[in-house]
Amino acid sequence: MLKVYNTLTRKKQEFVPQEPGKVGMYVCGVTPYNHPHIGNARPFVTWDVIKRYFRKKGFEVKHIQNFTDMDDKIIKAANTEGVDCSVISERYIKSYFEAMDKLNVQRADLYPKVTEHISDIIAMVQKLIDNGYAYELEGDVYFSVEKFPEYGKLSGRKLEDMQAGARVEVDQRKANPMDFALWKSAKPGEPFWESPWGKGRPGWHIECSTMSLKYLGETFDFHGGGSDLIFPHHENEIAQSQCCCGNYHSFAQYWLHNGFITIDNEKMSKSLNNFITVPDILKLYPGEVVRFFILRTHYRSPLDFSEERIKEAQAGLLRLKTAYDNGQELLEAREGNTENDVLLAENAQKALADFYEAMDDDFNTALAIGYMFTLAKEINTYANSVINHKGDFDKKHFGQLMDVYNEMAEVIGIFEGSLEMPTEDDGKDGISPEEIEALIAERAEAKKAKNWARADEIRDGLKAQGIILEDSAAGTKWKKA
RNA sequence: GGUGACAUAGCCAAGCGGUAAGGCCGAGGUCUGCAAAACCUCUAUUCCCCAGUUCGAUUCUGGGUGUCACCUCCA
């Protein structure tokens, strides 16, 4: 039984899908005005695992994620460069996809864009006006928070409290300072669309309401994003959507919010300019390492980024991957001659049950990954005993254990790419695999003749070229440093 | 000012009423011609502090201290 922490109720609750066997999720995407930073990546990696989990459990998942491709920051960037807004948004949407691909983030089913849903948005705004929840003011349209008695239920704030502490400059024309824009009239030089209220463009929150309702229906399962979106973004989405539907229990049923990635214990954000972009970090570390770094911590906990932490993640992931390689190699290299080690399969089933129990508890990837380490040790121990002692090999049961390990890796989304960083000499003046194999063969001869000097000379020579040799009873393996 | 979250070994991180998972680093050992990898052993009488509830609390309650976040664009 899956339990998830719902921001709306502030507690863990059992997940009951709207439609049995199906899951609808809307994840707030990015505003493409810059490269994604590592903090931006957290929700997408998190939701990718959630999606993988549901698919593994046999659910039919519909995942919608928007691009807010029209907004003040995009306009500003476009004006600075003297180009059209679409040039900016297209560029960073491309960057977003490149980054996510390297983090093994599978594609959503649909990536709706604001600019392609203007008429839907206008219709929704009009409906809110017609229903008495919104009002027009000189070309702008505002949502009247006082008309929605449940305003504040997601973030747990009262309207009075917010007004007391508001630090924003208040537009005196608004009925209530907290009223927010559904439609903004165009200022000179800004892009605009024609509307019943004149030339303008959508406010910030309306696009997510419109697009989620359009693609997932009035009531759907999950809505997610970073916890900084709880207020005002998601609070406002709830207000708009539920008032539009006339049902205060409609819209997303489970609200999941991930914690921040901090740097030096401060929130990483574009406005503080203390962020590290994903493209930059990918120049130094493989995507899977970055992904693993994110998943080692529960998604709701804060996560501090530093070189030390990412190196730890790298060492840990390498350990898991080495076990996978060791096990895979054993399966490929040897024929089985016994079926006595039933304990292998039993332990595997136990580990898999533990793994899913962890995932069922609000997607506890940190705990789940812990169980992968337990299996890794079991794989290594067994492989070692078979190779070193040339003992019996229960290929069937060991294979089952490897299948379980693989299934875990598929949910977490690792072992899909290389853990090696591309180097400059790749494909050029670097040593070829054939040459390496030839040297290994020569070294094997030298070892046979107990010519240790020559054997070590070859090994050191290869090491100088970034090739590490590992001897074992099964032969010599090589890998890049 | 309002609201919320968090505080577990050198570092990271699970657990959240029954006596501290896991990873990284470090030390010793096994294997090996030597390495590497792997494996084994060791590394928190204790979970920020103080009260309380309880047979029993890291886990619950109250109070402190500290850190962070939201209330303004932000994943």
Coordinates of C-alpha atoms (C1' of nucleotides) in Angstrom, one line a residue:
Chain A
M1 CA 0.0 0.0 0.0
L2 CA 1.4 3.3 -1.1
K3 CA 1.3 6.2 1.3
V4 CA 2.3 9.7 0.3
Y5 CA 2.7 12.9 2.2
N6 CA 0.1 15.3 1.0
T7 CA 0.9 19.0 1.5
L8 CA -2.9 19.7 1.4
T9 CA -3.6 17.6 4.5
R10 CA -0.2 17.9 6.0
K11 CA 0.1 14.1 6.6
K12 CA 0.9 10.9 5.0
Q13 CA -2.1 9.2 3.5
E14 CA -3.0 6.2 1.5
F15 CA -3.0 6.8 -2.2
V16 CA -6.3 5.9 -3.9
P17 CA -6.3 6.6 -7.6
Q18 CA -9.2 8.5 -9.2
E19 CA -9.5 5.6 -11.6
P20 CA -8.2 2.2 -10.6
G21 CA -5.0 1.2 -12.3
K22 CA -4.4 4.7 -13.6
V23 CA -2.4 7.7 -12.4
G24 CA -2.6 11.2 -13.7
M25 CA 0.2 13.6 -12.7
Y26 CA 0.9 17.2 -13.4
V27 CA 4.4 18.4 -12.6
C28 CA 5.1 22.1 -12.8
G29 CA 7.8 22.5 -15.4
V30 CA 10.3 25.3 -16.0
T31 CA 10.1 28.8 -17.3
P32 CA 12.8 28.6 -20.0
Y33 CA 14.8 31.7 -19.7
N34 CA 18.0 30.1 -18.5
H35 CA 19.8 26.7 -18.3
P36 CA 18.3 24.5 -15.7
H37 CA 20.2 24.5 -12.4
I38 CA 20.6 21.5 -10.2
G39 CA 17.9 22.6 -7.9
N40 CA 15.5 22.7 -10.8
A41 CA 16.5 19.2 -11.6
R42 CA 15.4 17.7 -8.3
P43 CA 11.6 17.6 -8.9
F44 CA 12.1 16.2 -12.3
V45 CA 14.3 13.4 -11.2
T46 CA 12.0 12.8 -8.2
W47 CA 8.9 12.6 -10.4
D48 CA 10.8 10.4 -12.9
V49 CA 11.3 7.8 -10.1
I50 CA 7.7 8.1 -9.0
K51 CA 6.6 7.5 -12.6
R52 CA 8.9 4.5 -13.0
Y53 CA 7.6 3.1 -9.7
F54 CA 4.0 3.4 -10.8
R55 CA 4.7 1.8 -14.2
K56 CA 6.6 -1.0 -12.5
K57 CA 3.5 -1.5 -10.3
G58 CA 1.4 -1.9 -13.4
F59 CA -0.3 1.5 -13.4
E60 CA -1.1 3.4 -16.6
V61 CA 0.6 6.7 -16.0
K62 CA -0.3 10.0 -17.7
H63 CA 2.4 12.6 -17.0
I64 CA 1.8 16.2 -18.1
Q65 CA 4.5 18.8 -17.6
N66 CA 4.3 22.4 -18.8
F67 CA 6.6 25.0 -20.2
T68 CA 5.8 28.5 -19.1
D69 CA 7.2 29.9 -22.3
M70 CA 5.8 33.4 -21.8
D71 CA 6.6 35.5 -18.8
D72 CA 8.4 38.6 -17.6
K73 CA 11.8 37.0 -17.4
I74 CA 11.6 35.7 -20.9
I75 CA 10.5 39.0 -22.2
K76 CA 13.4 40.7 -20.4
A77 CA 15.9 38.2 -21.8
A78 CA 14.5 38.6 -25.3
N79 CA 14.7 42.4 -25.1
T80 CA 18.3 42.2 -23.8
E81 CA 19.4 40.1 -26.7
G82 CA 17.1 41.9 -29.2
V83 CA 15.4 38.7 -30.3
D84 CA 11.9 37.2 -30.2
C85 CA 10.7 35.6 -27.0
S86 CA 10.5 32.3 -28.8
V87 CA 14.2 32.3 -29.5
I88 CA 14.9 32.4 -25.8
S89 CA 12.3 29.8 -24.8
E90 CA 13.2 27.4 -27.6
R91 CA 16.9 27.7 -26.7
Y92 CA 16.3 26.8 -23.1
I93 CA 13.7 24.2 -23.7
K94 CA 16.4 22.5 -25.8
S95 CA 18.8 22.9 -22.9
Y96 CA 16.3 21.4 -20.5
F97 CA 15.8 18.3 -22.6
E98 CA 19.5 17.8 -23.1
A99 CA 20.1 18.0 -19.4
M100 CA 17.2 15.7 -18.4
D101 CA 18.2 13.1 -21.0
K102 CA 21.6 12.9 -19.3
L103 CA 20.0 12.5 -16.0
N104 CA 18.0 9.5 -17.3
V105 CA 14.7 11.4 -16.9
Q106 CA 12.2 9.8 -19.2
R107 CA 9.9 12.1 -21.2
A108 CA 6.5 13.2 -20.0
D109 CA 3.6 12.3 -22.2
L110 CA 3.0 15.9 -23.1
Y111 CA 4.7 19.2 -22.6
P112 CA 2.0 21.8 -23.2
K113 CA 3.1 25.4 -23.6
V114 CA 1.4 28.6 -22.5
T115 CA 1.7 30.2 -25.9
E116 CA -0.2 27.3 -27.5
H117 CA -3.1 27.5 -25.1
I118 CA -4.1 31.2 -25.1
S119 CA -7.6 30.6 -26.2
D120 CA -8.2 28.0 -23.5
I121 CA -6.8 30.4 -21.0
I122 CA -9.0 33.2 -22.1
A123 CA -12.0 30.9 -21.9
M124 CA -11.1 30.0 -18.4
V125 CA -10.6 33.6 -17.3
Q126 CA -13.9 34.5 -18.8
K127 CA -15.6 31.7 -17.0
L128 CA -14.2 32.9 -13.7
I129 CA -15.5 36.4 -14.4
D130 CA -18.9 35.0 -15.3
N131 CA -19.0 33.0 -12.1
G132 CA -18.2 36.1 -10.1
Y133 CA -14.7 35.0 -8.9
A134 CA -12.8 37.5 -11.0
Y135 CA -13.0 41.1 -12.1
E136 CA -11.6 43.3 -14.8
L137 CA -9.6 46.4 -14.0
E138 CA -8.4 48.5 -17.0
G139 CA -7.4 45.6 -19.1
D140 CA -6.1 43.5 -16.3
V141 CA -8.2 40.7 -14.8
Y142 CA -7.8 39.7 -11.2
F143 CA -8.9 36.8 -9.2
S144 CA -10.8 37.9 -6.1
V145 CA -9.4 35.8 -3.2
E146 CA -12.2 36.8 -0.8
K147 CA -14.7 35.1 -3.1
F148 CA -13.1 31.7 -2.4
P149 CA -13.7 30.8 1.2
E150 CA -11.1 28.1 1.2
Y151 CA -8.3 30.4 0.0
G152 CA -5.1 29.5 1.9
K153 CA -5.9 25.8 2.5
L154 CA -2.8 24.5 0.8
S155 CA -0.2 26.7 2.4
G156 CA -2.0 26.8 5.7
R157 CA -2.2 30.6 5.9
K158 CA -5.1 32.9 6.6
L159 CA -5.8 35.9 4.4
E160 CA -5.5 38.2 7.4
D161 CA -2.0 36.9 8.3
M162 CA -0.8 37.4 4.9
Q163 CA -2.0 40.9 4.6
A164 CA -0.3 41.8 7.9
G165 CA 3.0 40.6 6.6
A166 CA 2.8 41.5 3.0
R167 CA 6.0 43.2 1.8
V168 CA 4.9 43.8 -1.7
E169 CA 3.9 47.2 -3.0
V170 CA 0.1 47.0 -3.1
D171 CA -1.9 48.0 -6.1
Q172 CA -4.5 50.2 -4.4
R173 CA -7.1 49.5 -7.1
K174 CA -7.4 45.8 -6.2
A175 CA -10.3 44.7 -4.0
N176 CA -7.9 42.8 -1.8
P177 CA -4.1 43.1 -1.9
M178 CA -3.8 39.4 -2.3
D179 CA -5.8 39.3 -5.5
F180 CA -3.7 38.0 -8.3
A181 CA -3.6 38.6 -12.0
L182 CA -5.3 36.1 -14.3
W183 CA -4.7 38.3 -17.3
K184 CA -2.2 41.2 -17.7
S185 CA -2.6 44.0 -20.1
A186 CA 0.3 44.5 -22.5
K187 CA 2.7 47.3 -21.8
P188 CA 4.3 49.0 -24.9
G189 CA 6.7 46.7 -26.6
E190 CA 5.5 43.5 -24.9
P191 CA 4.1 40.5 -26.8
F192 CA 0.4 40.3 -26.6
W193 CA -2.7 38.4 -27.7
E194 CA -6.2 39.9 -28.4
S195 CA -8.7 39.2 -25.6
P196 CA -12.1 40.4 -24.5
W197 CA -10.2 42.8 -22.1
G198 CA -7.9 44.1 -24.8
K199 CA -4.3 43.3 -25.7
G200 CA -2.5 41.3 -23.1
R201 CA -1.1 38.0 -21.9
P202 CA -1.9 35.4 -19.2
G203 CA -0.9 35.9 -15.6
W204 CA 1.5 33.5 -14.0
H205 CA -0.7 30.8 -12.4
I206 CA -3.5 30.4 -14.9
E207 CA -1.6 28.4 -17.4
C208 CA -1.1 25.4 -15.1
S209 CA -4.8 25.4 -14.2
T210 CA -5.9 25.5 -17.7
M211 CA -3.5 22.9 -19.1
S212 CA -3.9 20.5 -16.2
L213 CA -7.7 20.6 -16.5
K214 CA -7.5 20.3 -20.2
Y215 CA -5.3 17.2 -20.2
L216 CA -6.1 15.5 -16.9
G217 CA -9.7 16.5 -16.2
E218 CA -11.3 18.4 -13.4
T219 CA -10.1 15.9 -10.8
F220 CA -6.9 14.1 -11.0
D221 CA -4.3 12.4 -8.8
F222 CA -1.0 14.3 -8.4
H223 CA 0.3 17.7 -8.7
G224 CA 3.9 18.4 -7.9
G225 CA 6.8 20.8 -7.8
G226 CA 9.3 22.5 -5.6
S227 CA 8.1 23.6 -2.1
D228 CA 8.5 27.2 -3.1
L229 CA 5.6 26.8 -5.4
I230 CA 3.2 26.0 -2.6
F231 CA 2.6 29.7 -2.2
P232 CA 1.5 31.6 -4.1
H233 CA 1.6 29.4 -7.3
H234 CA -0.2 26.3 -6.2
E235 CA -2.5 28.0 -3.8
N236 CA -3.6 30.2 -6.7
E237 CA -4.0 27.3 -9.0
I238 CA -6.3 25.6 -6.5
A239 CA -8.4 28.8 -6.2
Q240 CA -8.8 29.3 -9.9
S241 CA -9.4 25.7 -10.8
Q242 CA -11.9 24.8 -8.0
C243 CA -13.8 28.0 -8.5
C244 CA -13.9 27.4 -12.3
C245 CA -15.2 23.9 -11.8
G246 CA -17.6 25.0 -9.0
N247 CA -16.3 22.1 -6.9
Y248 CA -14.0 22.8 -4.0
H249 CA -12.8 19.3 -3.9
S250 CA -11.9 19.0 -7.5
F251 CA -8.4 19.4 -9.1
A252 CA -5.4 17.6 -7.8
Q253 CA -6.0 15.2 -4.9
Y254 CA -2.4 14.8 -3.7
W255 CA 0.1 17.6 -3.6
L256 CA 3.7 16.6 -3.4
H257 CA 6.5 19.1 -2.9
N258 CA 10.2 18.4 -2.9
G259 CA 12.7 20.2 -0.6
F260 CA 15.3 22.5 -1.9
I261 CA 18.8 21.9 -3.0
T262 CA 21.0 24.3 -1.1
I263 CA 24.6 25.4 -1.6
D264 CA 26.5 26.4 1.6
N265 CA 23.1 25.7 3.3
E266 CA 21.4 28.5 1.4
K267 CA 18.7 27.9 -1.1
M268 CA 20.1 27.7 -4.6
S269 CA 18.1 30.1 -6.8
K270 CA 18.4 32.1 -9.9
S271 CA 17.6 35.3 -8.1
L272 CA 20.4 34.7 -5.5
N273 CA 22.7 33.8 -8.3
N274 CA 24.3 31.0 -6.3
F275 CA 23.2 28.3 -8.6
I276 CA 25.1 25.6 -10.5
T277 CA 23.6 24.7 -13.9
V278 CA 23.1 21.1 -14.9
P279 CA 25.1 21.6 -18.1
D280 CA 28.1 22.8 -16.0
I281 CA 28.0 20.0 -13.5
L282 CA 27.7 17.5 -16.4
K283 CA 31.0 18.7 -17.6
L284 CA 32.5 17.3 -14.4
Y285 CA 30.3 14.3 -13.5
P286 CA 28.3 11.8 -15.4
G287 CA 24.5 12.4 -15.4
E288 CA 23.8 9.2 -13.4
V289 CA 26.0 10.5 -10.6
V290 CA 24.0 13.7 -10.4
R291 CA 20.8 11.7 -10.4
F292 CA 22.1 9.4 -7.7
F293 CA 23.2 12.3 -5.6
I294 CA 19.6 13.6 -5.7
L295 CA 18.0 10.3 -5.0
R296 CA 20.3 9.4 -2.0
T297 CA 18.2 11.8 0.1
H298 CA 14.5 11.7 0.6
Y299 CA 12.8 14.1 -1.8
R300 CA 11.2 16.2 1.0
S301 CA 14.5 16.8 2.9
P302 CA 16.8 19.6 2.1
L303 CA 19.9 18.6 0.2
D304 CA 23.1 20.5 0.3
F305 CA 25.2 20.5 -2.8
S306 CA 29.0 20.4 -2.6
E307 CA 31.9 18.7 -4.3
E308 CA 32.4 16.4 -1.4
R309 CA 28.8 15.2 -1.5
I310 CA 28.8 14.5 -5.2
K311 CA 32.1 12.6 -4.9
E312 CA 30.5 10.5 -2.2
A313 CA 27.5 9.8 -4.5
Q314 CA 30.0 8.9 -7.2
A315 CA 31.8 6.4 -5.0
G316 CA 28.6 4.9 -3.9
L317 CA 27.1 4.6 -7.3
L318 CA 30.4 3.1 -8.6
R319 CA 30.1 0.4 -5.9
L320 CA 26.6 -0.5 -7.0
K321 CA 27.6 -0.5 -10.7
T322 CA 30.7 -2.7 -10.0
A323 CA 28.6 -5.3 -8.3
Y324 CA 26.2 -5.2 -11.3
D325 CA 29.2 -5.7 -13.7
N326 CA 30.6 -8.5 -11.5
G327 CA 27.3 -10.3 -11.4
Q328 CA 26.6 -9.8 -15.1
E329 CA 30.1 -11.0 -16.0
L330 CA 29.7 -14.2 -14.0
L331 CA 26.3 -14.9 -15.7
E332 CA 27.8 -14.5 -19.1
A333 CA 31.1 -16.3 -18.5
R334 CA 30.0 -19.4 -16.8
E335 CA 27.6 -22.2 -17.1
G336 CA 25.7 -23.3 -14.1
N337 CA 26.2 -26.7 -12.6
T338 CA 23.9 -26.7 -9.6
E339 CA 20.6 -25.4 -8.4
N340 CA 21.3 -25.8 -4.7
D341 CA 21.6 -22.1 -3.7
V342 CA 17.9 -21.4 -3.3
L343 CA 18.8 -19.0 -0.6
L344 CA 20.0 -16.6 -3.3
A345 CA 16.5 -16.3 -4.7
E346 CA 14.9 -16.1 -1.3
N347 CA 17.1 -13.3 -0.2
A348 CA 16.4 -11.6 -3.5
Q349 CA 12.7 -11.7 -3.0
K350 CA 13.1 -10.5 0.6
A351 CA 15.2 -7.6 -0.7
L352 CA 12.7 -6.7 -3.4
A353 CA 9.9 -6.7 -0.8
D354 CA 11.9 -4.4 1.4
F355 CA 12.7 -2.2 -1.6
Y356 CA 9.1 -1.7 -2.5
E357 CA 8.1 -1.3 1.2
A358 CA 10.5 1.7 1.3
M359 CA 9.1 3.1 -2.0
D360 CA 5.6 2.6 -0.7
D361 CA 6.5 4.9 2.2
D362 CA 6.3 8.2 0.4
F363 CA 8.9 7.2 -2.1
N364 CA 11.8 6.7 0.3
T365 CA 14.5 6.3 -2.2
A366 CA 17.2 6.7 0.4
L367 CA 16.1 3.6 2.2
A368 CA 15.4 1.8 -1.0
I369 CA 18.9 2.5 -2.2
G370 CA 20.2 1.1 1.1
Y371 CA 18.7 -2.3 0.1
M372 CA 20.5 -2.1 -3.2
F373 CA 23.8 -2.0 -1.3
T374 CA 22.8 -5.0 0.7
L375 CA 22.2 -6.9 -2.5
A376 CA 25.4 -5.6 -4.0
K377 CA 27.3 -7.2 -1.2
E378 CA 25.5 -10.5 -1.7
I379 CA 26.3 -10.4 -5.5
N380 CA 30.0 -9.7 -4.8
T381 CA 30.3 -12.3 -2.2
Y382 CA 28.7 -15.0 -4.3
A383 CA 30.7 -14.1 -7.4
N384 CA 33.9 -14.1 -5.5
S385 CA 33.3 -17.5 -4.0
V386 CA 32.4 -19.0 -7.4
I387 CA 35.4 -17.5 -9.1
N388 CA 38.0 -17.8 -6.5
H389 CA 37.1 -21.3 -5.2
K390 CA 36.0 -22.5 -8.6
G391 CA 33.0 -23.8 -6.7
D392 CA 29.5 -24.8 -7.8
F393 CA 27.6 -22.1 -9.7
D394 CA 23.8 -21.9 -9.3
K395 CA 23.2 -19.9 -12.4
K396 CA 19.4 -20.1 -12.2
H397 CA 19.0 -18.7 -8.7
F398 CA 21.9 -16.2 -9.1
G399 CA 20.1 -15.0 -12.2
Q400 CA 17.0 -14.4 -10.2
L401 CA 18.9 -12.4 -7.8
M402 CA 20.4 -10.3 -10.6
D403 CA 16.9 -9.8 -12.0
V404 CA 15.8 -8.3 -8.8
Y405 CA 18.9 -6.1 -8.6
N406 CA 18.1 -5.0 -12.1
E407 CA 14.5 -4.2 -11.3
M408 CA 15.6 -2.0 -8.5
A409 CA 18.1 -0.2 -10.8
E410 CA 15.3 0.4 -13.3
V411 CA 13.1 2.0 -10.7
I412 CA 15.9 4.2 -9.4
G413 CA 17.0 4.8 -13.0
I414 CA 20.6 3.9 -12.9
F415 CA 23.0 1.6 -14.9
E416 CA 21.5 3.2 -18.0
G417 CA 24.5 5.2 -19.1
S418 CA 28.2 5.2 -18.7
L419 CA 29.9 6.3 -15.5
E420 CA 33.0 7.3 -17.5
M421 CA 33.5 10.9 -18.5
P422 CA 34.3 11.5 -22.1
T423 CA 37.9 12.6 -22.5
E424 CA 39.6 14.6 -25.1
D425 CA 41.5 11.8 -26.6
D426 CA 38.5 9.6 -27.1
G427 CA 38.4 8.3 -30.6
K428 CA 41.5 10.1 -31.5
D429 CA 45.0 9.5 -30.3
G430 CA 43.8 7.3 -27.4
I431 CA 44.8 3.7 -27.2
S432 CA 42.4 1.3 -28.9
P433 CA 40.7 -1.6 -27.2
E434 CA 42.5 -3.9 -29.6
E435 CA 45.9 -2.6 -28.5
I436 CA 44.9 -2.9 -24.9
E437 CA 43.9 -6.5 -25.4
A438 CA 47.2 -7.2 -27.1
L439 CA 49.1 -5.8 -24.2
I440 CA 47.0 -7.8 -21.8
A441 CA 47.8 -10.9 -23.7
E442 CA 51.5 -10.1 -23.7
R443 CA 51.3 -9.4 -20.0
A444 CA 49.6 -12.8 -19.4
E445 CA 52.6 -14.4 -21.1
A446 CA 55.0 -12.5 -19.0
K447 CA 53.1 -13.4 -15.8
K448 CA 53.2 -17.0 -16.9
A449 CA 57.0 -16.8 -17.2
K450 CA 57.1 -15.0 -13.8
N451 CA 58.5 -12.0 -15.6
W452 CA 57.0 -9.6 -13.0
A453 CA 59.1 -6.7 -14.2
R454 CA 57.6 -6.8 -17.7
A455 CA 54.1 -7.5 -16.4
D456 CA 54.2 -4.5 -14.1
E457 CA 55.8 -2.4 -16.8
I458 CA 52.8 -3.1 -19.1
R459 CA 50.3 -2.4 -16.3
D460 CA 52.0 0.9 -15.3
G461 CA 52.2 1.9 -19.0
L462 CA 48.5 1.4 -19.4
K463 CA 47.8 3.2 -16.2
A464 CA 49.7 6.2 -17.5
Q465 CA 47.2 6.2 -20.4
G466 CA 44.2 6.0 -18.0
I467 CA 43.6 2.3 -18.3
I468 CA 43.3 0.3 -15.1
L469 CA 43.9 -3.4 -15.1
E470 CA 42.3 -5.8 -12.6
D471 CA 43.5 -9.4 -12.3
S472 CA 41.3 -12.2 -11.1
A473 CA 41.1 -15.9 -11.3
A474 CA 38.8 -15.4 -14.3
G475 CA 41.4 -13.4 -16.2
T476 CA 42.3 -9.7 -16.5
K477 CA 39.7 -7.0 -16.9
W478 CA 40.4 -3.4 -17.9
K479 CA 38.6 -0.2 -17.5
K480 CA 39.2 3.5 -17.8
A481 CA 40.2 5.4 -14.7
Chain B
rG1 C1' 5.4 40.2 12.4
rG2 C1' 2.7 35.6 10.4
rU3 C1' 3.4 30.3 8.7
rG4 C1' 6.1 25.9 8.2
rA5 C1' 10.3 22.5 8.1
rC6 C1' 14.6 20.5 10.2
rA7 C1' 18.5 19.2 14.3
rU8 C1' 21.1 11.3 14.3
rA9 C1' 28.9 9.2 14.2
rG10 C1' 34.6 12.7 10.9
rC11 C1' 31.0 13.5 6.5
rC12 C1' 26.2 12.1 4.2
rA13 C1' 21.7 9.6 5.5
rA14 C1' 17.4 6.1 7.0
rG15 C1' 14.5 5.0 11.2
rC16 C1' 10.1 8.1 14.3
rG17 C1' 7.2 4.2 21.1
rG18 C1' 10.7 -1.5 22.3
rU19 C1' 16.3 -0.4 22.8
rA20 C1' 20.6 3.2 16.4
rA21 C1' 19.7 0.7 8.3
rG22 C1' 23.0 1.9 4.6
rG23 C1' 26.9 4.8 2.1
rC24 C1' 31.6 7.8 2.0
rC25 C1' 36.2 8.5 4.5
rG26 C1' 39.7 6.1 8.0
rA27 C1' 42.2 1.6 10.6
rG28 C1' 43.4 -3.6 10.7
rG29 C1' 42.9 -8.4 8.1
rU30 C1' 41.9 -12.2 3.9
rC31 C1' 42.9 -13.1 -1.3
rU32 C1' 47.1 -11.7 -4.8
rG33 C1' 54.0 -12.3 -7.4
rC34 C1' 52.7 -7.2 -6.4
rA35 C1' 48.5 -4.2 -7.3
rA36 C1' 43.3 -3.4 -8.1
rA37 C1' 38.5 -5.1 -7.2
rA38 C1' 35.9 -7.9 -3.7
rC39 C1' 35.2 -9.9 1.2
rC40 C1' 35.7 -9.8 6.8
rU41 C1' 36.5 -6.9 11.4
rC42 C1' 36.5 -2.2 13.9
rU43 C1' 34.5 3.1 13.8
rA44 C1' 27.2 6.7 17.9
rU45 C1' 25.8 3.0 25.6
rU46 C1' 23.5 6.9 21.9
rC47 C1' 20.1 10.4 18.4
rC48 C1' 20.7 19.6 20.0
rC49 C1' 19.3 21.0 25.4
rC50 C1' 15.7 20.8 29.6
rA51 C1' 11.2 19.0 31.6
rG52 C1' 6.9 15.7 31.1
rU53 C1' 3.9 11.2 29.5
rU54 C1' 5.2 5.9 29.5
rC55 C1' 7.2 -0.4 32.1
rG56 C1' 10.2 1.8 28.2
rA57 C1' 11.4 7.9 23.9
rU58 C1' 16.0 9.3 19.0
rU59 C1' 10.8 8.5 18.2
rC60 C1' 4.9 11.4 21.7
rU61 C1' 3.9 16.4 24.6
rG62 C1' 5.6 21.2 26.5
rG63 C1' 9.6 24.7 26.8
rG64 C1' 14.3 26.3 25.1
rU65 C1' 18.5 26.8 21.6
rG66 C1' 20.2 26.6 16.6
rU67 C1' 19.6 26.3 11.2
rC68 C1' 16.6 26.8 6.9
rA69 C1' 12.4 28.1 4.0
rC70 C1' 7.7 30.6 2.5
rC71 C1' 4.8 35.2 3.1
rU72 C1' 8.0 38.9 -3.4
rC73 C1' 10.2 36.1 -9.2
rC74 C1' 11.9 31.1 -7.8
rA75 C1' 12.0 23.8 -8.4

